[in-house]
Amino acid sequence: MSFNELTLIALALSLDAFGVAISLGICNLKFRKSVPYIASFGFFQFFFALVGAYAGVLFNSYIAEMPEVVGGIIIVLVGILMLKEGFQHEENKFIESTRAYFILGMSVSIDAMVIGFTVLNSIKNNWIIFSDSLYIGLITVIMTSIAFSMCRYLKKIKTVSAYADYIGGVILIMFGLKMIFF
């Protein structure tokens, strides 16, 4: 696989994390509190790609379609929680909980495992598998950092900040539905 192909795959994999980061960022999540999300998204993209690559041959035929559905369901549920919190006009406690770092990190990274199953498992060199997986995680860290940085400007728009929970929840639900059905 060429470097350009790997970069395109890494960018495509990071788009789910990018969208979730935008959703979280417009919900008044401070940049300091976004750092665990950035680390979680990057780590799980790396880790799941690595695990998928090593387990690809054994699990490819059994799990290839299922992870997208599971990840989509989790993201839809988080979106529903955000909408519910918006209607209740409470602080968004879930997105600042430690559980959310792991749940969202894993749910946006499940597709990296599928890429590991299908693309990275054909590489015979362990170092290349590790470095390619690490590169995927690094691209995700960069993309989610950009997303959270963009939110500083998006929150200044009064409409966005007033309806942040609703916008974030709807975006997450749409991403989750996309993962489930497409």
Coordinates of N, CA, C and O in Angstrom, one line a residue:
M1 N 0.9 -1.2 0.0 CA 0.0 0.0 0.0 C 0.9 1.2 0.0 O 1.9 1.3 0.8
S2 N 0.6 2.2 -0.8 CA 1.4 3.4 -0.9 C 1.0 4.4 0.2 O 0.0 4.2 0.9
F3 N 1.9 5.3 0.4 CA 1.7 6.3 1.4 C 0.5 7.2 1.2 O -0.3 7.5 2.1
N4 N 0.2 7.5 -0.1 CA -1.0 8.2 -0.5 C -2.3 7.5 -0.1 O -3.3 8.0 0.3
E5 N -2.3 6.2 -0.4 CA -3.4 5.3 -0.1 C -3.6 5.3 1.4 O -4.8 5.4 1.8
L6 N -2.6 5.1 2.1 CA -2.7 5.0 3.6 C -3.2 6.4 4.1 O -4.0 6.4 5.0
T7 N -2.7 7.5 3.6 CA -3.2 8.8 4.0 C -4.7 9.0 3.8 O -5.5 9.4 4.6
L8 N -5.2 8.5 2.6 CA -6.6 8.6 2.3 C -7.4 7.7 3.2 O -8.5 8.2 3.7
I9 N -6.9 6.6 3.5 CA -7.6 5.7 4.4 C -7.7 6.3 5.8 O -8.7 6.3 6.5
A10 N -6.6 6.9 6.3 CA -6.5 7.5 7.6 C -7.4 8.7 7.7 O -8.1 8.9 8.7
L11 N -7.5 9.5 6.6 CA -8.4 10.6 6.6 C -9.9 10.2 6.6 O -10.7 10.7 7.4
A12 N -10.2 9.2 5.9 CA -11.5 8.6 5.8 C -11.9 8.1 7.2 O -13.0 8.3 7.7
L13 N -11.0 7.4 7.8 CA -11.3 6.8 9.2 C -11.5 7.9 10.2 O -12.3 7.8 11.1
S14 N -10.8 9.0 10.1 CA -10.8 10.1 11.1 C -12.1 11.0 10.9 O -12.4 11.8 11.8
L15 N -12.8 10.8 9.8 CA -14.0 11.7 9.6 C -15.1 11.5 10.7 O -15.7 12.4 11.1
D16 N -15.3 10.3 11.1 CA -16.3 10.0 12.1 C -15.9 10.7 13.4 O -16.7 11.4 14.1
A17 N -14.6 10.6 13.8 CA -14.1 11.3 15.0 C -14.2 12.8 14.8 O -14.5 13.5 15.8
F18 N -13.9 13.3 13.6 CA -14.0 14.7 13.3 C -15.4 15.2 13.6 O -15.6 16.2 14.2
G19 N -16.4 14.5 13.1 CA -17.8 14.9 13.2 C -18.2 14.9 14.7 O -18.9 15.8 15.2
V20 N -17.8 13.8 15.4 CA -18.2 13.7 16.8 C -17.5 14.9 17.6 O -18.1 15.5 18.5
A21 N -16.2 15.2 17.2 CA -15.5 16.3 17.9 C -16.2 17.6 17.7 O -16.3 18.4 18.6
I22 N -16.7 17.8 16.5 CA -17.4 19.1 16.2 C -18.7 19.1 17.1 O -19.0 20.1 17.7
S23 N -19.4 18.0 17.2 CA -20.6 17.9 18.0 C -20.3 18.2 19.4 O -21.0 19.0 20.1
L24 N -19.2 17.6 20.0 CA -18.9 17.9 21.3 C -18.4 19.3 21.6 O -18.7 19.9 22.6
G25 N -17.6 19.8 20.6 CA -17.0 21.1 20.8 C -18.1 22.3 20.8 O -17.9 23.2 21.5
I26 N -19.1 22.1 20.0 CA -20.1 23.2 20.0 C -21.0 23.1 21.3 O -21.8 24.0 21.5
C27 N -20.9 22.0 22.0 CA -21.7 21.9 23.3 C -20.9 22.5 24.4 O -21.0 22.0 25.6
N28 N -20.2 23.5 24.2 CA -19.5 24.3 25.2 C -18.5 23.4 26.0 O -18.2 23.7 27.2
L29 N -17.9 22.4 25.4 CA -16.8 21.7 26.0 C -15.5 22.5 25.9 O -15.1 22.9 24.8
K30 N -14.9 22.8 27.0 CA -13.7 23.6 27.0 C -12.6 22.8 26.3 O -12.5 21.6 26.4
F31 N -11.6 23.5 25.7 CA -10.5 22.8 25.0 C -9.7 21.9 26.0 O -9.3 20.8 25.6
R32 N -9.5 22.4 27.2 CA -8.8 21.6 28.2 C -9.5 20.2 28.4 O -8.8 19.2 28.5
K33 N -10.8 20.2 28.3 CA -11.6 18.9 28.5 C -11.7 18.2 27.2 O -12.1 17.0 27.2
S34 N -11.3 18.8 26.1 CA -11.3 18.0 24.8 C -10.0 17.2 24.6 O -10.1 16.2 23.8
V35 N -9.0 17.5 25.4 CA -7.7 16.7 25.2 C -7.9 15.2 25.4 O -7.4 14.4 24.7
P36 N -8.7 14.8 26.5 CA -8.9 13.3 26.6 C -9.6 12.7 25.4 O -9.4 11.6 25.1
Y37 N -10.6 13.5 24.8 CA -11.3 13.0 23.7 C -10.3 12.8 22.5 O -10.3 11.8 21.8
I38 N -9.4 13.8 22.3 CA -8.5 13.7 21.2 C -7.6 12.5 21.4 O -7.3 11.8 20.5
A39 N -7.1 12.3 22.6 CA -6.2 11.2 22.9 C -7.0 9.9 22.7 O -6.4 8.9 22.2
S40 N -8.2 9.8 23.2 CA -9.0 8.6 23.1 C -9.3 8.3 21.7 O -9.1 7.1 21.3
F41 N -9.7 9.2 20.9 CA -10.0 9.0 19.5 C -8.7 8.5 18.7 O -8.8 7.5 18.0
G42 N -7.6 9.1 19.0 CA -6.4 8.7 18.3 C -5.9 7.4 18.8 O -5.5 6.5 17.9
F43 N -6.0 7.1 20.1 CA -5.5 5.8 20.6 C -6.4 4.7 20.0 O -5.8 3.7 19.6
F44 N -7.7 4.8 20.1 CA -8.5 3.7 19.7 C -8.5 3.5 18.2 O -8.6 2.4 17.7
Q45 N -8.3 4.6 17.4 CA -8.1 4.4 15.9 C -6.8 3.5 15.7 O -6.8 2.6 14.9
F46 N -5.7 3.9 16.4 CA -4.5 3.1 16.3 C -4.7 1.7 16.8 O -4.3 0.7 16.1
F47 N -5.2 1.5 18.0 CA -5.3 0.2 18.6 C -6.2 -0.7 17.8 O -5.9 -1.9 17.6
F48 N -7.4 -0.2 17.4 CA -8.3 -1.1 16.7 C -7.8 -1.4 15.3 O -8.0 -2.5 14.8
A49 N -7.1 -0.5 14.6 CA -6.5 -0.9 13.4 C -5.4 -2.0 13.6 O -5.3 -2.9 12.8
L50 N -4.6 -1.9 14.6 CA -3.6 -2.9 15.0 C -4.2 -4.2 15.3 O -3.8 -5.2 14.8
V51 N -5.2 -4.2 16.2 CA -5.9 -5.4 16.5 C -6.6 -6.1 15.3 O -6.5 -7.3 15.1
G52 N -7.2 -5.2 14.5 CA -7.9 -5.7 13.3 C -6.9 -6.4 12.3 O -7.2 -7.4 11.7
A53 N -5.8 -5.8 12.2 CA -4.8 -6.3 11.3 C -4.3 -7.7 11.8 O -4.2 -8.6 11.0
Y54 N -4.0 -7.8 13.1 CA -3.6 -9.1 13.6 C -4.6 -10.2 13.7 O -4.4 -11.4 13.6
A55 N -5.9 -9.7 13.9 CA -7.0 -10.7 14.0 C -7.8 -10.8 12.7 O -8.7 -11.6 12.6
G56 N -7.4 -10.1 11.7 CA -8.1 -10.0 10.4 C -8.5 -11.4 9.8 O -9.6 -11.6 9.4
V57 N -7.5 -12.2 9.6 CA -7.8 -13.5 9.0 C -8.8 -14.3 9.8 O -9.7 -14.9 9.2
L58 N -8.7 -14.3 11.1 CA -9.6 -15.2 11.9 C -11.0 -14.6 12.0 O -11.9 -15.4 12.0
F59 N -11.1 -13.3 12.0 CA -12.5 -12.8 12.2 C -13.1 -12.1 11.0 O -14.2 -11.6 11.1
N60 N -12.4 -12.0 9.9 CA -12.9 -11.2 8.8 C -14.2 -11.7 8.3 O -15.1 -10.9 8.0
S61 N -14.5 -12.9 8.2 CA -15.7 -13.4 7.7 C -16.9 -13.3 8.7 O -18.0 -13.2 8.3
Y62 N -16.5 -13.3 10.0 CA -17.6 -13.3 11.0 C -18.0 -11.9 11.5 O -19.2 -11.7 11.7
I63 N -17.1 -11.0 11.6 CA -17.3 -9.7 12.2 C -17.3 -8.5 11.2 O -17.7 -7.4 11.5
A64 N -17.0 -8.7 9.9 CA -16.8 -7.6 9.0 C -18.0 -6.6 8.9 O -17.7 -5.4 8.9
E65 N -19.2 -7.1 9.0 CA -20.3 -6.1 8.8 C -20.9 -5.6 10.2 O -21.4 -4.6 10.3
M66 N -20.7 -6.4 11.2 CA -21.3 -6.1 12.5 C -20.8 -4.8 13.2 O -21.5 -4.1 13.8
P67 N -19.5 -4.5 13.2 CA -18.9 -3.4 14.0 C -19.6 -2.1 13.6 O -19.8 -1.2 14.4
E68 N -19.8 -1.8 12.3 CA -20.5 -0.6 11.9 C -21.8 -0.4 12.6 O -22.1 0.7 13.0
V69 N -22.6 -1.4 12.7 CA -23.9 -1.3 13.3 C -23.8 -1.0 14.8 O -24.5 -0.2 15.3
V70 N -22.9 -1.7 15.4 CA -22.7 -1.5 16.9 C -22.3 -0.1 17.2 O -22.8 0.6 18.0
G71 N -21.2 0.3 16.4 CA -20.8 1.7 16.6 C -21.8 2.7 16.3 O -22.0 3.7 17.0
G72 N -22.6 2.5 15.3 CA -23.7 3.4 14.9 C -24.8 3.5 16.0 O -25.2 4.6 16.4
I73 N -25.1 2.4 16.6 CA -26.1 2.3 17.7 C -25.6 3.1 18.9 O -26.4 3.9 19.5
I74 N -24.4 2.9 19.2 CA -23.8 3.7 20.4 C -23.8 5.2 20.1 O -24.2 6.0 21.0
I75 N -23.4 5.6 18.9 CA -23.4 7.0 18.6 C -24.8 7.6 18.6 O -25.1 8.7 19.1
V76 N -25.8 6.9 18.1 CA -27.2 7.3 18.1 C -27.7 7.5 19.6 O -28.3 8.5 19.9
L77 N -27.3 6.5 20.4 CA -27.7 6.6 21.8 C -27.1 7.9 22.5 O -27.8 8.6 23.3
V78 N -25.8 8.1 22.2 CA -25.2 9.3 22.8 C -25.9 10.6 22.2 O -26.1 11.6 23.0
G79 N -26.2 10.6 21.0 CA -27.0 11.7 20.4 C -28.3 12.0 21.1 O -28.7 13.1 21.3
I80 N -29.0 10.9 21.3 CA -30.3 11.0 22.0 C -30.1 11.5 23.4 O -30.9 12.4 23.9
L81 N -29.0 11.1 24.1 CA -28.7 11.6 25.5 C -28.5 13.1 25.4 O -28.9 13.9 26.3
M82 N -27.8 13.6 24.4 CA -27.5 15.0 24.2 C -28.8 15.8 24.0 O -28.9 16.9 24.5
L83 N -29.7 15.3 23.1 CA -30.9 15.9 22.9 C -31.8 16.0 24.1 O -32.3 17.0 24.5
K84 N -31.8 14.9 24.9 CA -32.5 14.9 26.1 C -32.0 15.9 27.1 O -32.8 16.7 27.7
E85 N -30.7 16.1 27.2 CA -30.1 17.1 28.1 C -30.4 18.5 27.6 O -30.6 19.4 28.4
G86 N -30.5 18.7 26.3 CA -30.9 20.0 25.8 C -32.3 20.4 26.2 O -32.6 21.5 26.5
F87 N -33.2 19.4 26.1 CA -34.6 19.7 26.5 C -34.7 19.9 28.0 O -35.6 20.7 28.4
Q88 N -33.8 19.3 28.8 CA -33.9 19.5 30.2 C -33.2 20.7 30.7 O -33.2 21.1 31.8
H89 N -32.4 21.4 29.8 CA -31.7 22.6 30.1 C -30.7 22.4 31.2 O -30.5 23.2 32.1
E90 N -30.1 21.2 31.3 CA -29.1 20.9 32.3 C -27.7 21.0 31.7 O -27.5 21.0 30.5
E91 N -26.7 21.0 32.5 CA -25.3 20.9 32.0 C -25.1 19.6 31.4 O -25.7 18.6 31.8
N92 N -24.3 19.5 30.4 CA -24.1 18.3 29.7 C -23.0 17.4 30.5 O -21.9 17.6 30.2
K93 N -23.5 16.6 31.4 CA -22.6 15.9 32.3 C -22.0 14.7 31.6 O -20.9 14.3 31.9
F94 N -22.8 14.1 30.7 CA -22.3 12.8 30.1 C -21.0 13.1 29.3 O -20.1 12.3 29.4
I95 N -21.0 14.2 28.5 CA -19.8 14.4 27.6 C -18.6 14.7 28.4 O -17.5 14.6 27.9
E96 N -18.7 15.1 29.7 CA -17.5 15.4 30.5 C -17.2 14.2 31.4 O -16.3 14.3 32.3
S97 N -17.8 13.1 31.3 CA -17.6 11.9 32.1 C -16.5 11.1 31.5 O -16.3 11.1 30.3
T98 N -15.8 10.4 32.4 CA -14.7 9.5 31.9 C -15.2 8.4 31.0 O -14.5 8.0 30.0
R99 N -16.4 7.9 31.3 CA -17.0 6.8 30.4 C -17.1 7.3 29.0 O -17.0 6.5 28.1
A100 N -17.5 8.6 28.8 CA -17.7 9.1 27.5 C -16.5 9.1 26.6 O -16.5 8.8 25.4
Y101 N -15.3 9.3 27.3 CA -14.0 9.2 26.5 C -13.9 7.9 25.9 O -13.5 7.8 24.7
F102 N -14.1 6.9 26.7 CA -13.9 5.5 26.2 C -15.0 5.0 25.2 O -14.7 4.5 24.2
I103 N -16.2 5.3 25.6 CA -17.4 4.9 24.8 C -17.3 5.5 23.4 O -17.4 4.8 22.4
L104 N -17.1 6.9 23.3 CA -17.1 7.5 22.0 C -15.8 7.2 21.3 O -15.8 7.0 20.1
G105 N -14.7 7.1 22.0 CA -13.4 6.7 21.4 C -13.5 5.4 20.7 O -13.0 5.2 19.5
M106 N -14.1 4.4 21.4 CA -14.3 3.1 20.8 C -15.3 3.1 19.6 O -15.1 2.4 18.6
S107 N -16.4 3.8 19.8 CA -17.5 3.7 18.8 C -17.1 4.4 17.5 O -17.5 3.9 16.4
V108 N -16.3 5.5 17.5 CA -15.8 6.1 16.3 C -14.7 5.3 15.6 O -14.3 5.6 14.5
S109 N -14.1 4.4 16.4 CA -12.9 3.7 15.9 C -13.2 2.3 15.4 O -12.2 1.6 15.0
I110 N -14.4 1.8 15.5 CA -14.7 0.4 15.1 C -14.4 0.2 13.7 O -13.9 -0.8 13.3
D111 N -14.6 1.2 12.8 CA -14.3 1.1 11.4 C -12.8 0.9 11.2 O -12.4 0.3 10.2
A112 N -12.0 1.3 12.1 CA -10.5 1.1 11.9 C -10.2 -0.4 12.1 O -9.3 -0.9 11.4
M113 N -11.0 -1.1 12.9 CA -10.8 -2.5 13.0 C -11.2 -3.2 11.7 O -10.5 -4.1 11.3
V114 N -12.2 -2.7 11.1 CA -12.6 -3.3 9.8 C -11.5 -3.1 8.8 O -11.2 -4.0 8.0
I115 N -10.9 -1.9 8.8 CA -9.8 -1.6 7.8 C -8.6 -2.5 8.2 O -8.0 -3.1 7.3
G116 N -8.4 -2.8 9.4 CA -7.3 -3.7 9.8 C -7.6 -5.1 9.3 O -6.8 -5.8 8.8
F117 N -8.9 -5.5 9.4 CA -9.3 -6.8 8.9 C -9.1 -7.0 7.4 O -8.6 -8.0 7.0
T118 N -9.4 -5.9 6.7 CA -9.5 -6.1 5.2 C -8.2 -5.6 4.5 O -7.9 -6.1 3.5
V119 N -7.5 -4.6 5.0 CA -6.4 -4.0 4.3 C -5.1 -4.2 5.0 O -4.2 -4.7 4.3
L120 N -5.0 -4.0 6.3 CA -3.7 -4.1 6.9 C -3.3 -5.5 7.2 O -2.1 -5.8 7.4
N121 N -4.2 -6.5 7.2 CA -3.9 -7.8 7.5 C -3.1 -8.5 6.4 O -2.5 -9.6 6.6
S122 N -3.0 -7.9 5.2 CA -2.3 -8.5 4.1 C -0.8 -8.2 4.2 O 0.0 -8.7 3.4
I123 N -0.4 -7.2 5.0 CA 1.0 -6.8 5.2 C 1.7 -7.9 6.0 O 1.2 -8.3 7.1
K124 N 2.8 -8.3 5.6 CA 3.6 -9.4 6.3 C 4.5 -8.9 7.3 O 4.9 -9.7 8.2
N125 N 4.9 -7.7 7.2 CA 5.9 -7.1 8.1 C 5.3 -6.5 9.4 O 4.4 -5.6 9.2
N126 N 5.6 -7.0 10.6 CA 5.0 -6.5 11.8 C 5.3 -5.0 12.0 O 4.4 -4.3 12.5
W127 N 6.5 -4.5 11.7 CA 6.8 -3.1 11.9 C 5.9 -2.2 11.0 O 5.4 -1.2 11.4
I128 N 5.7 -2.6 9.8 CA 4.8 -1.9 8.9 C 3.4 -1.8 9.4 O 2.7 -0.8 9.3
I129 N 2.9 -3.0 9.9 CA 1.5 -3.0 10.4 C 1.4 -2.0 11.6 O 0.5 -1.2 11.7
F130 N 2.4 -2.0 12.5 CA 2.5 -1.1 13.6 C 2.5 0.3 13.2 O 1.8 1.2 13.7
S131 N 3.5 0.6 12.3 CA 3.6 2.0 11.9 C 2.4 2.6 11.1 O 2.0 3.7 11.2
D132 N 1.8 1.7 10.3 CA 0.6 2.1 9.5 C -0.5 2.4 10.5 O -1.3 3.4 10.4
S133 N -0.7 1.6 11.5 CA -1.7 1.8 12.5 C -1.4 3.0 13.3 O -2.4 3.8 13.6
L134 N -0.2 3.3 13.7 CA 0.2 4.5 14.4 C -0.1 5.7 13.6 O -0.6 6.7 14.1
Y135 N 0.2 5.6 12.3 CA -0.1 6.8 11.4 C -1.6 7.1 11.3 O -2.0 8.2 11.4
I136 N -2.4 6.1 11.3 CA -3.9 6.2 11.3 C -4.3 7.0 12.6 O -5.1 7.9 12.6
G137 N -3.7 6.6 13.7 CA -4.0 7.2 15.0 C -3.6 8.7 15.0 O -4.3 9.5 15.5
L138 N -2.4 8.9 14.5 CA -1.9 10.3 14.4 C -2.7 11.2 13.6 O -3.0 12.4 13.9
I139 N -3.2 10.7 12.4 CA -4.1 11.5 11.6 C -5.4 11.8 12.3 O -5.9 13.0 12.2
T140 N -5.9 10.9 13.1 CA -7.1 11.1 13.8 C -6.9 12.2 14.9 O -7.7 13.0 15.1
V141 N -5.7 12.2 15.6 CA -5.4 13.2 16.6 C -5.4 14.6 15.9 O -5.9 15.5 16.4
I142 N -4.8 14.7 14.7 CA -4.7 15.9 14.0 C -6.1 16.4 13.6 O -6.4 17.6 13.9
M143 N -6.9 15.5 13.1 CA -8.2 15.9 12.6 C -9.1 16.3 13.7 O -9.9 17.3 13.6
T144 N -9.1 15.6 14.9 CA -10.0 16.0 16.0 C -9.5 17.2 16.6 O -10.3 18.0 17.1
S145 N -8.2 17.5 16.6 CA -7.7 18.7 17.2 C -8.2 19.9 16.3 O -8.6 21.0 16.9
I146 N -8.2 19.7 15.0 CA -8.7 20.8 14.1 C -10.2 21.0 14.4 O -10.6 22.1 14.4
A147 N -10.9 19.9 14.6 CA -12.4 20.0 14.8 C -12.6 20.8 16.1 O -13.5 21.7 16.1
F148 N -11.9 20.5 17.2 CA -12.2 21.2 18.4 C -11.7 22.6 18.3 O -12.4 23.5 18.9
S149 N -10.7 22.9 17.6 CA -10.2 24.3 17.4 C -11.3 25.1 16.6 O -11.5 26.3 16.9
M150 N -11.9 24.5 15.6 CA -12.9 25.1 14.8 C -14.1 25.5 15.6 O -14.8 26.5 15.4
C151 N -14.4 24.7 16.6 CA -15.5 25.0 17.5 C -15.4 26.3 18.3 O -16.5 26.8 18.6
R152 N -14.2 26.7 18.5 CA -14.1 28.0 19.2 C -14.8 29.1 18.4 O -15.4 30.0 19.0
Y153 N -14.7 29.1 17.1 CA -15.3 30.1 16.2 C -16.8 29.8 16.0 O -17.6 30.7 15.9
L154 N -17.2 28.5 15.9 CA -18.6 28.1 15.7 C -19.4 28.5 16.9 O -20.6 28.9 16.8
K155 N -18.8 28.4 18.1 CA -19.6 28.8 19.3 C -19.9 30.3 19.4 O -20.8 30.7 20.1
K156 N -19.2 31.1 18.7 CA -19.4 32.5 18.8 C -20.6 33.0 18.0 O -21.1 34.0 18.2
I157 N -21.1 32.1 17.2 CA -22.4 32.4 16.5 C -23.5 32.1 17.5 O -23.6 30.9 18.0
K158 N -24.3 33.1 17.8 CA -25.3 32.9 18.9 C -26.3 31.8 18.6 O -26.6 31.1 19.6
T159 N -26.7 31.6 17.4 CA -27.6 30.5 17.1 C -27.0 29.1 17.5 O -27.6 28.3 18.0
V160 N -25.7 29.0 17.1 CA -25.0 27.7 17.3 C -24.9 27.5 18.8 O -25.2 26.4 19.3
S161 N -24.5 28.5 19.6 CA -24.3 28.3 21.0 C -25.6 28.1 21.8 O -25.7 27.4 22.7
A162 N -26.7 28.7 21.3 CA -28.0 28.6 22.0 C -28.6 27.2 21.7 O -29.3 26.6 22.6
Y163 N -28.4 26.6 20.6 CA -28.9 25.3 20.3 C -27.9 24.2 20.2 O -28.0 23.2 19.4
A164 N -26.7 24.4 20.9 CA -25.6 23.5 20.7 C -26.0 22.0 21.1 O -25.6 21.1 20.3
D165 N -26.7 21.8 22.1 CA -27.1 20.4 22.5 C -27.9 19.8 21.4 O -27.7 18.6 21.1
Y166 N -28.8 20.6 20.9 CA -29.7 20.0 19.8 C -28.9 19.7 18.5 O -29.0 18.7 17.9
I167 N -28.0 20.7 18.2 CA -27.2 20.5 16.9 C -26.3 19.3 17.1 O -26.2 18.4 16.2
G168 N -25.6 19.3 18.3 CA -24.7 18.1 18.5 C -25.4 16.8 18.5 O -24.9 15.8 18.0
G169 N -26.6 16.8 19.2 CA -27.3 15.5 19.3 C -27.8 15.1 17.9 O -27.7 13.9 17.5
V170 N -28.3 16.0 17.1 CA -28.8 15.7 15.7 C -27.6 15.2 14.9 O -27.7 14.2 14.1
I171 N -26.4 15.9 15.0 CA -25.3 15.4 14.2 C -24.9 14.0 14.6 O -24.6 13.2 13.7
L172 N -24.8 13.7 15.9 CA -24.5 12.4 16.3 C -25.5 11.3 15.9 O -25.1 10.3 15.4
I173 N -26.7 11.7 15.9 CA -27.7 10.7 15.5 C -27.6 10.5 14.0 O -27.7 9.3 13.5
M174 N -27.3 11.5 13.2 CA -27.1 11.3 11.7 C -25.9 10.5 11.5 O -26.0 9.6 10.6
F175 N -24.8 10.7 12.2 CA -23.6 9.9 12.0 C -23.9 8.4 12.4 O -23.5 7.5 11.7
G176 N -24.6 8.2 13.5 CA -24.9 6.9 13.9 C -25.8 6.2 12.9 O -25.5 5.0 12.6
L177 N -26.8 6.9 12.4 CA -27.7 6.3 11.3 C -26.9 6.0 10.1 O -27.1 4.9 9.4
K178 N -26.0 6.8 9.7 CA -25.1 6.6 8.5 C -24.3 5.3 8.7 O -24.2 4.5 7.8
M179 N -23.8 5.1 9.9 CA -23.0 3.9 10.2 C -23.8 2.7 10.2 O -23.4 1.6 9.8
I180 N -25.1 2.8 10.7 CA -25.9 1.6 10.7 C -26.4 1.2 9.4 O -26.4 0.0 9.0
F181 N -26.9 2.2 8.6 CA -27.6 1.8 7.3 C -26.7 2.0 6.0 O -27.1 1.5 5.0
F182 N -25.6 2.7 6.1 CA -24.9 2.9 4.8 C -23.5 2.3 5.0 O -22.6 2.4 5.5

